[in-house]
Amino acid sequence: MIELLSPAGNVEKLYYAYAYGADAAYIGLKRFSLRVKADNFYEDEYKKVIELKKQFPGKRLHCALNISFHNRDIDNFLANLDYFKAYPIDAFIVQDIGMVPILQKHFPNVELHVSTQASCVNREAVKMYKSMGFKRVVLGREVTLKEIREIKDAVPDVELEAFAHGAMCIAYAGRCLMSAYLTARSAQAGACSHTCRWDFDVLADSSKAKQIAETGALVLEEKKRPGEYFPVYEGDDFTAVLSSKDLRMIEHLEDMKKAGVDSIKIEGRMKSVYYVALVTRAYRKALDALEGKISDVEAAPFIEELENVSHRESSTGFYYNPAEANKTVSGATDSRYILAAEIGGRLTEQEMNEVLQRGAAHEEAVARELQEMHPAAREARLKDFEMHPDRNPPRALATDGWAMYRIKPLNMIKAGDEIEFVSPDVVATKAAASEWTLVDPEEGTVKNWVCDGHDCVLYTKISLQEGALLRIEDPDYVPGRIRDSGR
């Protein structure tokens, strides 16, 4: 059975990775991971991680220690041993072999996995890592399926992990110097600025660009950085700069299984909760179909939802034909949907009744206050309410068959919107405006809108699975056009 390994940039994303079907998730801890711009984990979050592993028994946790360690980094790691030991880590992902004896000494029961940053793409390297005590190798992204099969046949008792989905790096196995060169932010120290995805102009007659590039005289100028020139070199079947396509292997999982892949990996610790949830879900269903747990027909709608997640044009990377990986694209990612809210737990019957009772009490208090006012003041107050309905919202009314759910708003949700729910086992459920309402849990009153930071419950007739997300269509989305991310 192939393991599904998903990214988790913080505790919240870790929950959604597990809830939407990942067998394991990989995280980074502050200062020791190649994604320092991900939220990562810190302070006492190990307590939440421990509880999550109890909530999802059998799920594994991998920790990326994949930076290139300088002396100060090793000293810092040794000074933070107790912090690392607090986390229920099942495996460390490392590229720096200097860390091997340190980890083996202080974490004897934790597996060692070779990071893709080590660019391991041949059987002899895998044999060497096995002799050093590694249980798994995360293969370099430049390896082909044919080579994976050869490696598995040569070293059958070493687990092989390979990327199946997400952003690819134009540099060999992600060992990029371009970011450091242009922004003084080193990818190898975890601060990649994704310079390969900037919007460059080629400053040459396009009809002669290839010939000029082969001489090394071609340069790029990025639109937001006028006067800064970057050289481009055209070699045999490659161009040395520009953004690679995204990787997508969901239609080829059977080939990955036949090649001997033990774990498929989704890239994206810096991606959103929405991305982690829907991409994990799609691959979970695809793997379930591959293993005969569900039919291909049942899996298909979940796979189609990948088009509703931010992505670039995709390819199969190096797995079949290296020339496919050399095709480049430009621009940011985009999606037709906005994640509007995370759905929390369902309120108990008693909790829901208490909210409704607060609404009744609020209505009575307003009526009593108006009754006690001078007639002129009352008339002025009523006119004010008429002009500003939000100042006197109606109470929420009990409705048969409806339930309340705690929600965490992330973007604007307005009464009257057509919203959609996605969940681990339901592709998408559209909810008309008449099928839901927003309620202030402290006042028990109906809200016309909420946004990030507002305390709110969702009152709806639709039964929601645990871990559901609420999305709305982005009114600014234009199919086929990538919007400027502003970087």
XYZ file of C-alpha atoms in Angstrom:
487
model
C 0.000 0.000 0.000
C 1.425 3.398 -0.986
C 1.723 6.018 1.752
C 0.220 9.445 1.072
C 2.444 12.176 2.525
C 1.064 15.715 2.719
C 2.555 19.099 3.677
C 1.734 20.897 6.916
C 3.105 24.412 7.373
C 1.412 24.801 10.774
C -0.799 22.922 13.252
C -3.965 23.949 11.436
C -2.728 22.536 8.134
C -1.578 19.399 9.918
C -5.165 18.803 11.034
C -6.509 19.186 7.497
C -3.791 16.957 6.038
C -4.819 14.182 8.412
C -8.566 14.854 8.141
C -8.530 14.802 4.333
C -6.743 11.494 4.063
C -2.972 11.766 4.446
C -1.267 8.754 6.015
C 1.562 11.020 7.103
C 2.421 14.704 7.083
C 5.699 16.558 7.070
C 6.373 19.665 9.091
C 9.251 22.038 9.712
C 10.431 23.521 12.977
C 11.607 27.111 13.181
C 15.054 27.805 11.718
C 15.768 24.219 10.670
C 13.568 23.814 7.595
C 13.889 24.923 3.971
C 10.543 26.720 4.238
C 11.167 29.375 6.866
C 8.345 31.468 5.401
C 5.911 28.687 6.264
C 4.431 29.256 9.714
C 6.232 26.165 10.945
C 5.999 25.017 14.551
C 7.227 26.659 17.713
C 6.851 27.118 21.481
C 4.290 24.728 22.995
C 2.583 23.643 19.778
C 3.906 20.140 20.390
C 0.964 19.724 22.782
C -1.502 20.326 19.940
C 0.434 17.948 17.700
C 0.307 15.226 20.350
C -3.463 15.672 20.615
C -3.832 15.516 16.836
C -1.968 12.233 16.700
C -4.329 10.905 19.357
C -7.295 12.143 17.317
C -5.908 10.442 14.188
C -4.327 7.203 15.436
C -1.865 5.605 13.074
C -0.994 8.839 11.269
C 2.709 9.571 11.023
C 4.663 12.800 11.505
C 7.832 13.592 9.550
C 10.022 16.556 10.446
C 12.102 18.335 7.796
C 15.619 19.221 8.967
C 16.717 19.813 5.397
C 18.752 22.998 5.574
C 22.499 22.973 4.993
C 23.790 23.147 8.566
C 26.537 25.590 9.442
C 28.379 25.185 12.746
C 26.070 27.703 14.406
C 23.034 25.738 13.195
C 24.325 22.514 14.740
C 25.027 24.313 18.008
C 21.546 25.797 17.915
C 19.993 22.391 17.263
C 21.883 20.809 20.150
C 20.737 23.637 22.412
C 17.119 22.878 21.437
C 17.131 19.081 21.831
C 14.461 19.073 24.535
C 12.196 21.086 22.260
C 12.532 18.569 19.423
C 12.050 15.635 21.778
C 8.703 17.087 22.866
C 7.237 16.444 19.403
C 5.925 12.949 18.489
C 8.215 12.752 15.452
C 8.360 9.473 13.516
C 11.030 10.483 10.996
C 13.562 13.227 10.318
C 14.116 14.351 6.713
C 17.751 15.450 6.330
C 20.199 16.289 3.571
C 23.252 17.171 5.670
C 25.060 13.934 6.590
C 26.789 15.748 9.450
C 23.465 15.536 11.283
C 23.254 11.739 10.998
C 25.332 10.733 14.064
C 23.748 13.531 16.102
C 20.223 12.351 15.322
C 21.109 8.690 15.805
C 22.534 9.474 19.234
C 19.747 11.678 20.551
C 16.760 10.172 18.666
C 17.546 6.440 18.392
C 13.907 5.471 17.773
C 13.199 8.043 15.058
C 13.644 7.057 11.409
C 16.047 8.904 9.132
C 14.888 9.863 5.629
C 17.216 11.335 3.011
C 15.877 14.680 1.747
C 15.312 15.281 -1.944
C 17.872 18.072 -1.500
C 20.536 15.348 -1.426
C 19.774 14.671 -5.119
C 19.792 10.914 -4.696
C 18.996 9.479 -8.142
C 20.926 6.184 -8.369
C 21.109 2.784 -6.699
C 24.679 3.167 -5.426
C 23.768 6.310 -3.492
C 20.756 4.538 -1.997
C 23.009 1.661 -0.901
C 25.331 4.150 0.768
C 22.492 5.853 2.628
C 21.207 2.450 3.743
C 24.639 1.659 5.203
C 24.488 4.940 7.134
C 21.198 3.947 8.768
C 18.605 5.659 6.577
C 15.294 3.823 6.247
C 13.947 5.922 3.376
C 15.243 7.995 0.493
C 13.246 10.922 -0.864
C 14.459 10.674 -4.434
C 15.747 13.633 -6.390
C 13.047 15.022 -8.648
C 15.183 14.393 -11.723
C 14.823 10.603 -11.480
C 12.714 8.682 -14.028
C 10.224 5.911 -13.274
C 12.527 3.452 -15.046
C 15.385 4.473 -12.756
C 13.152 4.156 -9.677
C 12.352 0.562 -10.645
C 16.058 -0.177 -11.065
C 16.819 1.354 -7.663
C 14.028 -0.621 -5.954
C 15.227 -3.868 -7.504
C 18.796 -3.181 -6.351
C 17.871 -2.066 -2.811
C 14.412 -3.524 -2.062
C 14.528 -2.979 1.696
C 14.952 0.827 1.494
C 11.706 2.791 1.222
C 11.485 5.139 -1.751
C 9.553 8.400 -1.542
C 8.837 10.527 -4.607
C 7.030 13.784 -5.281
C 3.702 13.412 -7.068
C 2.203 16.897 -7.008
C 3.083 20.554 -6.605
C 5.597 23.195 -7.553
C 8.889 22.168 -9.108
C 12.148 24.078 -8.905
C 14.122 25.014 -12.004
C 17.374 24.257 -10.173
C 18.701 20.736 -9.770
C 16.747 19.152 -6.871
C 15.909 22.628 -5.689
C 19.495 23.653 -4.940
C 18.981 27.148 -6.241
C 21.329 30.139 -5.924
C 19.166 32.529 -7.948
C 17.170 33.734 -4.953
C 20.317 34.506 -2.976
C 21.865 36.253 -5.961
C 18.946 38.609 -6.584
C 17.456 39.135 -3.120
C 20.116 37.977 -0.640
C 17.591 35.351 0.538
C 19.172 31.924 0.313
C 17.021 28.961 -0.694
C 19.473 26.710 1.093
C 18.829 28.594 4.327
C 15.085 28.274 3.853
C 14.358 31.800 2.595
C 13.656 31.213 -1.102
C 11.965 34.223 -2.750
C 10.867 32.157 -5.784
C 12.753 34.414 -8.185
C 12.373 31.843 -10.958
C 8.662 32.706 -11.056
C 9.086 36.457 -11.505
C 7.876 38.182 -14.643
C 11.028 38.603 -16.727
C 11.414 40.173 -20.168
C 13.902 38.785 -22.665
C 15.884 41.743 -23.977
C 16.583 40.527 -27.485
C 14.989 40.141 -30.902
C 12.771 37.082 -30.290
C 13.690 35.572 -33.661
C 17.321 35.503 -32.576
C 16.848 34.818 -28.865
C 17.718 31.114 -29.009
C 20.891 31.673 -30.973
C 21.928 34.494 -28.633
C 21.080 32.373 -25.580
C 23.383 29.641 -26.804
C 26.247 32.144 -26.692
C 25.448 33.158 -23.102
C 24.885 36.780 -24.128
C 21.109 36.805 -23.508
C 19.835 38.589 -20.388
C 16.493 38.952 -18.612
C 15.003 42.054 -17.061
C 12.214 41.622 -14.487
C 9.438 44.182 -14.922
C 9.419 45.344 -11.312
C 13.195 45.552 -11.148
C 14.270 47.757 -14.089
C 17.991 47.959 -14.680
C 18.678 44.564 -13.039
C 19.814 42.075 -15.653
C 20.098 38.334 -15.270
C 21.933 36.088 -17.738
C 20.202 33.214 -19.481
C 21.933 30.247 -21.044
C 20.367 27.889 -23.562
C 21.961 24.441 -23.474
C 21.122 21.022 -24.838
C 17.416 20.510 -24.003
C 17.314 23.104 -21.243
C 17.146 26.797 -20.446
C 18.955 27.733 -17.260
C 16.367 30.197 -15.886
C 12.561 30.632 -15.664
C 9.755 28.916 -13.784
C 9.049 25.225 -14.154
C 5.597 23.764 -14.598
C 3.827 22.220 -11.632
C 4.075 18.479 -11.172
C 0.892 16.382 -11.457
C 1.023 12.590 -11.331
C -2.480 11.772 -10.111
C -3.326 10.106 -13.429
C -0.163 7.985 -13.231
C -0.172 6.578 -9.694
C -0.301 3.008 -10.953
C 2.954 3.605 -12.827
C 4.530 5.018 -9.670
C 3.397 1.946 -7.733
C 4.803 -0.413 -10.379
C 8.084 1.518 -10.278
C 8.412 0.698 -6.579
C 7.453 3.999 -4.949
C 6.484 3.436 -1.307
C 5.352 6.981 -0.516
C 3.995 9.725 -2.768
C 4.633 13.253 -1.611
C 2.627 16.428 -2.128
C 4.666 19.647 -2.206
C 3.377 22.743 -0.437
C 4.153 23.607 3.188
C 3.702 27.264 2.207
C 0.374 26.585 0.506
C -3.041 27.298 2.028
C -5.325 25.130 4.145
C -7.604 24.905 1.100
C -4.760 23.623 -1.078
C -3.609 21.064 1.480
C -7.148 19.774 2.027
C -8.287 19.451 -1.585
C -5.035 18.131 -3.033
C -4.687 15.595 -0.226
C -8.309 14.540 -0.729
C -7.860 14.081 -4.477
C -4.804 11.860 -4.042
C -6.474 9.924 -1.212
C -9.413 9.071 -3.450
C -7.141 8.258 -6.386
C -5.089 5.886 -4.221
C -8.244 4.333 -2.791
C -9.414 3.676 -6.350
C -6.020 2.206 -7.240
C -6.289 -0.139 -4.253
C -9.872 -1.151 -5.100
C -11.500 0.529 -2.100
C -13.659 2.740 -4.324
C -14.322 2.853 -8.050
C -12.626 5.125 -10.565
C -16.033 6.717 -11.157
C -16.326 7.551 -7.446
C -12.821 9.031 -7.355
C -13.169 11.109 -10.533
C -15.115 14.111 -9.103
C -12.542 14.540 -6.326
C -9.708 14.487 -8.856
C -11.503 17.053 -11.026
C -11.503 19.413 -8.028
C -7.745 19.860 -8.475
C -8.683 22.392 -11.150
C -10.317 24.488 -8.404
C -7.073 24.760 -6.444
C -4.366 27.311 -7.249
C -2.001 25.791 -9.771
C 0.100 26.439 -12.832
C 0.144 24.457 -16.031
C 1.229 20.963 -15.071
C 3.466 18.223 -16.391
C 4.762 14.787 -15.404
C 8.174 16.219 -14.565
C 11.142 13.940 -15.241
C 9.274 10.669 -14.712
C 8.693 9.816 -18.386
C 10.649 12.290 -20.453
C 13.103 14.887 -19.099
C 12.200 17.193 -21.973
C 8.746 17.585 -20.405
C 10.324 18.975 -17.226
C 12.304 21.532 -19.204
C 9.194 23.299 -20.476
C 8.721 26.503 -18.512
C 5.833 28.777 -17.631
C 5.501 32.187 -16.001
C 3.161 33.906 -13.607
C 1.559 33.155 -10.272
C -1.040 30.534 -9.412
C -4.755 31.288 -9.347
C -8.077 29.721 -8.363
C -11.746 30.447 -9.014
C -12.561 29.959 -5.329
C -11.783 31.778 -2.092
C -11.660 29.863 1.169
C -14.176 31.827 3.225
C -14.281 29.883 6.484
C -13.185 26.789 8.331
C -16.075 24.840 9.853
C -15.578 23.769 13.456
C -17.582 21.431 15.616
C -21.356 21.121 15.663
C -23.051 22.698 18.665
C -24.922 20.334 20.948
C -28.692 20.656 21.221
C -28.270 22.427 24.560
C -25.656 24.841 23.186
C -27.849 25.678 20.202
C -30.880 26.289 22.440
C -28.791 28.614 24.613
C -27.857 30.682 21.535
C -31.516 30.890 20.498
C -32.520 31.886 24.034
C -29.958 34.693 24.003
C -31.573 35.937 20.816
C -35.006 35.981 22.431
C -33.598 37.771 25.486
C -31.881 40.326 23.259
C -35.109 41.027 21.380
C -37.020 41.467 24.643
C -34.346 43.819 26.011
C -34.512 46.030 22.905
C -38.321 46.118 23.041
C -38.237 47.012 26.732
C -35.714 49.788 26.156
C -37.847 51.263 23.356
C -40.983 51.080 25.519
C -39.283 53.035 28.295
C -38.112 55.817 25.946
C -39.756 59.176 25.427
C -41.935 58.909 22.270
C -39.743 61.327 20.326
C -36.584 59.448 21.291
C -38.245 56.152 20.433
C -39.232 57.447 17.012
C -35.673 58.639 16.390
C -34.271 55.269 17.473
C -36.660 53.384 15.205
C -35.672 55.553 12.240
C -32.036 54.880 13.050
C -32.744 51.148 13.066
C -34.488 51.487 9.716
C -31.494 53.275 8.214
C -28.941 50.979 9.880
C -30.432 47.457 10.202
C -27.178 46.078 11.608
C -27.834 48.088 14.789
C -30.940 46.044 15.537
C -30.482 42.601 13.980
C -33.329 40.097 14.297
C -32.964 37.134 16.588
C -32.249 33.712 15.168
C -35.351 31.541 15.107
C -35.488 27.836 15.814
C -35.912 25.892 12.577
C -36.642 22.162 12.427
C -33.818 20.118 10.956
C -31.242 22.904 11.175
C -27.995 22.758 13.154
C -25.348 25.236 14.284
C -21.638 24.916 13.595
C -18.777 26.954 14.934
C -16.882 28.645 12.119
C -13.652 30.555 11.727
C -14.233 33.222 9.043
C -11.205 33.889 6.845
C -12.746 36.160 4.221
C -15.936 38.145 3.761
C -19.173 36.132 3.823
C -22.384 38.022 3.158
C -26.008 37.002 3.628
C -27.349 36.160 0.195
C -24.078 34.642 -1.067
C -24.181 31.238 -2.687
C -21.695 29.262 -0.656
C -20.235 25.792 -1.076
C -19.062 23.252 1.441
C -16.243 20.808 0.743
C -15.321 18.007 3.126
C -13.198 14.849 3.230
C -15.858 12.649 1.638
C -18.222 15.102 -0.065
C -16.962 16.754 -3.254
C -18.932 19.997 -2.887
C -22.370 20.967 -1.621
C -23.908 24.213 -2.795
C -26.059 26.074 -0.278
C -28.622 28.610 -1.447
C -29.131 31.769 0.591
C -32.324 30.307 2.089
C -30.461 27.288 3.471
C -28.131 29.010 5.914
C -27.648 32.059 8.062
C -24.927 33.607 10.186
C -25.548 34.008 13.902
C -23.774 35.951 16.626
C -23.357 33.287 19.335
C -23.218 35.813 22.187
C -26.278 37.815 21.115
C -28.232 35.077 19.350
C -28.931 37.488 16.501
C -28.628 37.154 12.738
C -25.565 38.733 11.119
C -25.633 40.189 7.614
C -21.929 39.578 7.106
C -18.767 38.360 8.796
C -15.079 38.445 8.002
C -11.779 37.415 9.535
C -11.774 37.827 13.301
C -15.560 37.793 13.798
C -17.058 35.366 16.311
C -19.813 33.532 14.492
C -21.771 30.305 14.124
C -23.296 28.965 10.934
C -26.947 27.913 11.192
C -27.888 25.615 8.320
C -30.115 22.791 7.156
C -27.134 21.037 5.551
C -25.450 18.322 7.597
C -21.683 18.882 7.531
C -18.878 16.376 7.938
C -16.159 17.132 10.473
C -13.366 19.110 8.831
C -15.640 20.788 6.271
C -14.545 24.036 4.626
C -16.694 26.866 3.286
C -15.735 28.401 -0.037
C -17.171 31.119 -2.257
C -16.461 31.999 -5.861
C -13.931 34.777 -6.327
C -15.730 37.591 -8.190
C -12.421 38.811 -9.623
C -11.408 35.477 -11.090
C -11.107 35.393 -14.888
C -10.686 31.930 -16.465
C -7.464 31.612 -18.376
C -5.880 34.751 -16.906
C -3.385 34.678 -14.058
C -3.732 37.736 -11.847
C -0.670 39.610 -10.636
C 0.103 38.338 -7.155
C 2.042 41.508 -6.329
C 4.848 39.342 -4.895
